[in-house]
Coordinates of C-alpha atoms and ligand atoms in Angstrom, one line a residue:
X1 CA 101.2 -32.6 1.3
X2 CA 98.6 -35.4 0.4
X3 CA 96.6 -34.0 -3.4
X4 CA 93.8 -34.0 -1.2
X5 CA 95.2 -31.2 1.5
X6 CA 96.3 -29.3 -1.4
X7 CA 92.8 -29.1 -3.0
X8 CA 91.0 -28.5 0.3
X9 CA 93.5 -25.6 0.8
X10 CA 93.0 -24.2 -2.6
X11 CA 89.4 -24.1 -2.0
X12 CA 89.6 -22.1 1.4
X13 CA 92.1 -20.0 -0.1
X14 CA 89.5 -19.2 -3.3
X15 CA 86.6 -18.5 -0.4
X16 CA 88.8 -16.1 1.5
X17 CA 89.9 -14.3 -1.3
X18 CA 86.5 -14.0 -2.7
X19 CA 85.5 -12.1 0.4
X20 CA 88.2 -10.1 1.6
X21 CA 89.5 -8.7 -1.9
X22 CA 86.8 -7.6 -3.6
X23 CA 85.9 -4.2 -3.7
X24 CA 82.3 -3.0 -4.8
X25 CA 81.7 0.4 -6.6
X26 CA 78.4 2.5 -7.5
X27 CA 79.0 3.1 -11.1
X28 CA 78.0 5.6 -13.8
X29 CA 79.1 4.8 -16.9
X30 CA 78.5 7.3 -19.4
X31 CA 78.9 6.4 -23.0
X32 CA 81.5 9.4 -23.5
X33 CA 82.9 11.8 -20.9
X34 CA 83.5 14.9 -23.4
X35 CA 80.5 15.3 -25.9
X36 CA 81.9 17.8 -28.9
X37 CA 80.2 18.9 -31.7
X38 CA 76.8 19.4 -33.1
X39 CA 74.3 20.1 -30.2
X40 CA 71.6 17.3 -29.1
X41 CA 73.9 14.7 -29.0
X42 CA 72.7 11.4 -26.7
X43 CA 74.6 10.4 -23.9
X44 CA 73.6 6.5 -23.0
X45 CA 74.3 6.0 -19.4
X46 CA 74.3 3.2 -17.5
X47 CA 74.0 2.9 -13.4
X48 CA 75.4 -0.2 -11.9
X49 CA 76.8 -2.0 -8.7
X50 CA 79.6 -4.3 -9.4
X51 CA 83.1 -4.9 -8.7
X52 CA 84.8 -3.6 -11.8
X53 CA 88.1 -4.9 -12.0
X54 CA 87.2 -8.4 -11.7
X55 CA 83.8 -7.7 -13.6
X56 CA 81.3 -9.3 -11.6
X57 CA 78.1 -7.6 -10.9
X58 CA 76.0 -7.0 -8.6
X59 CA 72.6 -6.2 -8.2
X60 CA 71.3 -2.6 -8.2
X61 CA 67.5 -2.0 -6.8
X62 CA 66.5 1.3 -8.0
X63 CA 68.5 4.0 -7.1
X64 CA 66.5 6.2 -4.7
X65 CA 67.9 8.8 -6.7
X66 CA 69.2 10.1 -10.1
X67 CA 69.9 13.1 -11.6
X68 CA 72.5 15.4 -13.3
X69 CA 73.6 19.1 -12.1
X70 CA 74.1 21.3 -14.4
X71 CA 75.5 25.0 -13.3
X72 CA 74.2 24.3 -9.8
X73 CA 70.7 23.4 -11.2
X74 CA 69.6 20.2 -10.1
X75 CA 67.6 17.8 -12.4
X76 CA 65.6 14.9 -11.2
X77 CA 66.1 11.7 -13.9
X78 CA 64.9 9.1 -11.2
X79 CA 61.6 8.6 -13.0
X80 CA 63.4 8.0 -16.3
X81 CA 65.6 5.2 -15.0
X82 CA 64.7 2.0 -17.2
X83 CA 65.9 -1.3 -15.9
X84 CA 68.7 -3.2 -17.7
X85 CA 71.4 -5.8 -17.5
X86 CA 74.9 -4.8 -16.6
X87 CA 77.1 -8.1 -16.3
X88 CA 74.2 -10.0 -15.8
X89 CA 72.5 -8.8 -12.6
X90 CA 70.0 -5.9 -12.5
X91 CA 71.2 -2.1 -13.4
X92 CA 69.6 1.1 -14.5
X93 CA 69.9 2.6 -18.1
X94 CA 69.0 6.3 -19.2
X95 CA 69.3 8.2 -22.5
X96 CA 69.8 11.4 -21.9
X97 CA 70.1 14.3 -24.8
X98 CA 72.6 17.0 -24.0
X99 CA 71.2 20.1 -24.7
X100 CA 73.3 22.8 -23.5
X101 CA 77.2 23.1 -22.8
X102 CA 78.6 22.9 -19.6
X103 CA 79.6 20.0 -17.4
X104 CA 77.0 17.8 -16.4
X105 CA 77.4 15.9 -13.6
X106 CA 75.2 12.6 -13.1
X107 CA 74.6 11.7 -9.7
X108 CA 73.4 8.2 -7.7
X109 CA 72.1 8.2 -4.5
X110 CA 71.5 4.0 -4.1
X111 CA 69.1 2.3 -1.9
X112 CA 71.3 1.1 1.1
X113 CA 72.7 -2.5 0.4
X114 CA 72.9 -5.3 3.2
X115 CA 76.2 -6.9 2.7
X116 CA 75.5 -10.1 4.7
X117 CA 79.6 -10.9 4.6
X118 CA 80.6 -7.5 6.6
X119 CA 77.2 -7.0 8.5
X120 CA 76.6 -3.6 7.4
X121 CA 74.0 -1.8 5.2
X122 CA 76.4 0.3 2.1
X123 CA 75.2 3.3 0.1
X124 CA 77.7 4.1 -2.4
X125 CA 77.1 7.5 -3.6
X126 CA 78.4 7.8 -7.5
X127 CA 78.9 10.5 -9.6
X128 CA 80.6 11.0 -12.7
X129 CA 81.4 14.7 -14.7
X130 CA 80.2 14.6 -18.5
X131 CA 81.8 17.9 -20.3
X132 CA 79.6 18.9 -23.1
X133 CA 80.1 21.7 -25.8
X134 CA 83.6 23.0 -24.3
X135 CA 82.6 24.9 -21.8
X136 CA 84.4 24.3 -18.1
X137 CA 82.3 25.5 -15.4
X138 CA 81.4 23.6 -12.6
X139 CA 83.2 20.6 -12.3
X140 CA 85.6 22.1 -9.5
X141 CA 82.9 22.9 -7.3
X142 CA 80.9 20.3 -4.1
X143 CA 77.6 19.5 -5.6
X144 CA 76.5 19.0 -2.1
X145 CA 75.8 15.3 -2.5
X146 CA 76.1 13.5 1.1
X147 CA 79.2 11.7 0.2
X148 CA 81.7 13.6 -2.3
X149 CA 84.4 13.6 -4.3
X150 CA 85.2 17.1 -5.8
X151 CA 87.9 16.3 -8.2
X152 CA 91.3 18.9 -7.7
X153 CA 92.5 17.9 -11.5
X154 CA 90.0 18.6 -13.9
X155 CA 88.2 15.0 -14.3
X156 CA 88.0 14.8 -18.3
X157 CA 90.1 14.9 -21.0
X158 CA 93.2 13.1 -19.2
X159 CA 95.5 11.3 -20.6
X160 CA 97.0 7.8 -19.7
X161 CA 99.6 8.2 -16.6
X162 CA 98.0 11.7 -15.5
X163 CA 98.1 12.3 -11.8
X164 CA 94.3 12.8 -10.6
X165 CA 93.2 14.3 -7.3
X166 CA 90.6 14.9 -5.6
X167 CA 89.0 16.0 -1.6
X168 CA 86.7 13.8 -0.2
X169 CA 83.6 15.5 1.7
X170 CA 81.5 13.8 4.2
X171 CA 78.6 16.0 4.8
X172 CA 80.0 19.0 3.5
X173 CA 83.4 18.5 5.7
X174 CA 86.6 17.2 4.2
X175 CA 87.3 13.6 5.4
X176 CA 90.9 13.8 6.7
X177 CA 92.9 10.3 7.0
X178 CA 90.2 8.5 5.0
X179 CA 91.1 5.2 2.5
X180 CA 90.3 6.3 -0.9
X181 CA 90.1 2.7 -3.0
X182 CA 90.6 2.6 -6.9
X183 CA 90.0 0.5 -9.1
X184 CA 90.2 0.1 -13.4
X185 CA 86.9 -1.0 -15.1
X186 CA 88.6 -4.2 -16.9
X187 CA 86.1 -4.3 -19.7
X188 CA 88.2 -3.7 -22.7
X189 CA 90.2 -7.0 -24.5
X190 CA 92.9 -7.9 -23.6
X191 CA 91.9 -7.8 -19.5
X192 CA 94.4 -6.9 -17.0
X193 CA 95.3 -9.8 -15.1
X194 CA 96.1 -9.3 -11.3
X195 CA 99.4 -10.8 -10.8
X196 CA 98.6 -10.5 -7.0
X197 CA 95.0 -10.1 -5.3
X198 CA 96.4 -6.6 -3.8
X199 CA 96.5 -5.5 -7.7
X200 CA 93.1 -5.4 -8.3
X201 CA 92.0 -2.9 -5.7
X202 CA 94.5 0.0 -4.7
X203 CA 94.5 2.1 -1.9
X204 CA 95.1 5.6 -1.4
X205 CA 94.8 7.7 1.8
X206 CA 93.5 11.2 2.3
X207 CA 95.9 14.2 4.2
X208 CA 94.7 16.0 6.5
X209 CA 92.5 18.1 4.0
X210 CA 90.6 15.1 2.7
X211 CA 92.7 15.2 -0.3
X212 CA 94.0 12.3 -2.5
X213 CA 96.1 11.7 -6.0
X214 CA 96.7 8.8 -7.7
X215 CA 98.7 8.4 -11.2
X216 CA 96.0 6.2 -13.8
X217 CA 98.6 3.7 -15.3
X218 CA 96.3 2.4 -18.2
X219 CA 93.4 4.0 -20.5
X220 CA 89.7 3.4 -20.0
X221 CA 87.7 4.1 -16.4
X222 CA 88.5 4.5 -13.1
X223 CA 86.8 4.4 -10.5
X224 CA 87.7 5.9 -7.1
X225 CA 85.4 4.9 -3.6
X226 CA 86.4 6.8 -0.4
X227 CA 84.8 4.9 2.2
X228 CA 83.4 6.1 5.8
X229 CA 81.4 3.7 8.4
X230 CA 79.1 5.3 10.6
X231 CA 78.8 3.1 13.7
X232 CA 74.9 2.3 14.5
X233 CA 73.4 4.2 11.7
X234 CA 71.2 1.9 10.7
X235 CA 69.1 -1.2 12.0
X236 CA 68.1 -4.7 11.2
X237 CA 66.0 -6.9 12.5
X238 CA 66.1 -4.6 16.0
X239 CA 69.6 -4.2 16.1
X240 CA 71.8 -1.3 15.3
X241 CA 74.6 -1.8 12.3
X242 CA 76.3 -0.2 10.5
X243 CA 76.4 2.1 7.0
X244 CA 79.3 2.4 5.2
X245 CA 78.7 5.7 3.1
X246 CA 81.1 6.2 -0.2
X247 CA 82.1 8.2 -2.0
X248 CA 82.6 7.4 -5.6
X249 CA 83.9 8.7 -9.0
X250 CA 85.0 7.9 -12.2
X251 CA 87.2 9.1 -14.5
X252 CA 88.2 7.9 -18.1
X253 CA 91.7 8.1 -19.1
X254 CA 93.3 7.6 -23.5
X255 CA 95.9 7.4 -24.3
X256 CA 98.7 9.6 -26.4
X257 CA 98.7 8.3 -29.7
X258 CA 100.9 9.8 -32.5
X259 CA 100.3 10.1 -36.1
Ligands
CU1 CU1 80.1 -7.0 -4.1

């Protein structure tokens, strides 16, 4: 093959793979997922749209909503949203003090995003479980968002290789048969490297109950996006497309480290 071939297909092959692997993710990344302790601690959180394994952003108009449930008691944080920079394209910053224990669990509800490249309008819906002061109460239980992910191991203080599971919820039902896609948040030095493009974004599937597991092979966050495309529920420009609703999680993983 002539140099030139070569380099013409190493260019399509760059454009393909730049739009068929990548995998975007609502994210909420809290700046610890267990607060411990002397009360009125700060929890700096940041709300973001990117694709976190390969760590390009994306950008997030304001949310339509945010908030954090605590014991079933919804709190509306929208309003306190403050615009930032997460891997250089617009995100959404809070400082939030936690006042009482219990787990707190921080909620997105995005603007629908037009994804040109697929033709449909997405709406990742992201929440993430904070536990503060010790006590385990609620993080077992649908917080009634939309688009769910009700974790089935309890979604702090894991270690590195623990299995996690959780039942996806569409609307209140379990999504049976659903793909559940995971990916690490490849922030910390050294990066993972994906030997292969299938690396960076793994796929799960639900059972029959909307359930998943997966086994988190390195420390740090994980993010988890079961996806579900509802055919016509949108439109654009006078046509009908359609919205890919997900629904995200993450979890943060350390690892066992001896004396
Ligand atoms: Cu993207």
């Amino acid at each position: 093959m002539s140099l030139k071939k070569i380099f013409f297909l190493s260019i399509v092959s760059i454009i393909l793979s730049s739009t068929t692997s990548f995998a975007h993710f609502g994210l909420i990344l809290p700046s610890d997922d267990i607060i411990e302790g002397q009360s009125n601690q700060k929890l700096d959180i940041i709300a973001a749209f990117c694709h976190p394994f390969e760590q390009l952003g994306m950008e997030l108009v304001k949310p339509q909503k945010f908030g954090v449930i605590i014991n079933g008691k919804n709190q509306d944080l929208t309003s306190s949203l403050r615009k930032t920079k997460y891997l250089g394209h617009t995100a959404w910053n809070i400082n939030y003090p936690i006042k009482r224990p219990g787990d707190h669990i921080f909620y997105m509800i995005p603007t629908p995003y037009w994804e040109e490249t697929e033709g449909k309008y997405i709406q990742h819906i992201t929440k993430v479980i904070v536990n503060a002061y010790g006590l385990e109460d609620s993080w077992d239980k649908p917080q009634g968002l939309p688009a769910e992910i009700v974790p089935l191991t309890r979604p702090y203080g894991l270690w590195t290789g623990n299995l996690f599971c959780g039942k996806v919820y569409y609307s209140g039902k379990p999504a049976a048969h659903v793909q559940v896609e995971v990916e690490y948040l490849n922030n910390a030095k050294p990066k993972v490297r994906s030997p292969k493009d299938a690396y960076i974004t793994q796929v799960v599937l639900t059972n029959a109950d909307g359930e998943f597991c997966y086994s988190v092979p390195r420390a740090g966050w994980w993010g988890f996006s079961a996806l579900h495309e509802i055919e016509a529920a949108s439109e654009r420009n006078g046509h009908p497309v359609p919205l890919e609703i997900g629904a995200v999680m993450w979890i943060k993983a350390r690892d066992m480290k001896g004396e």
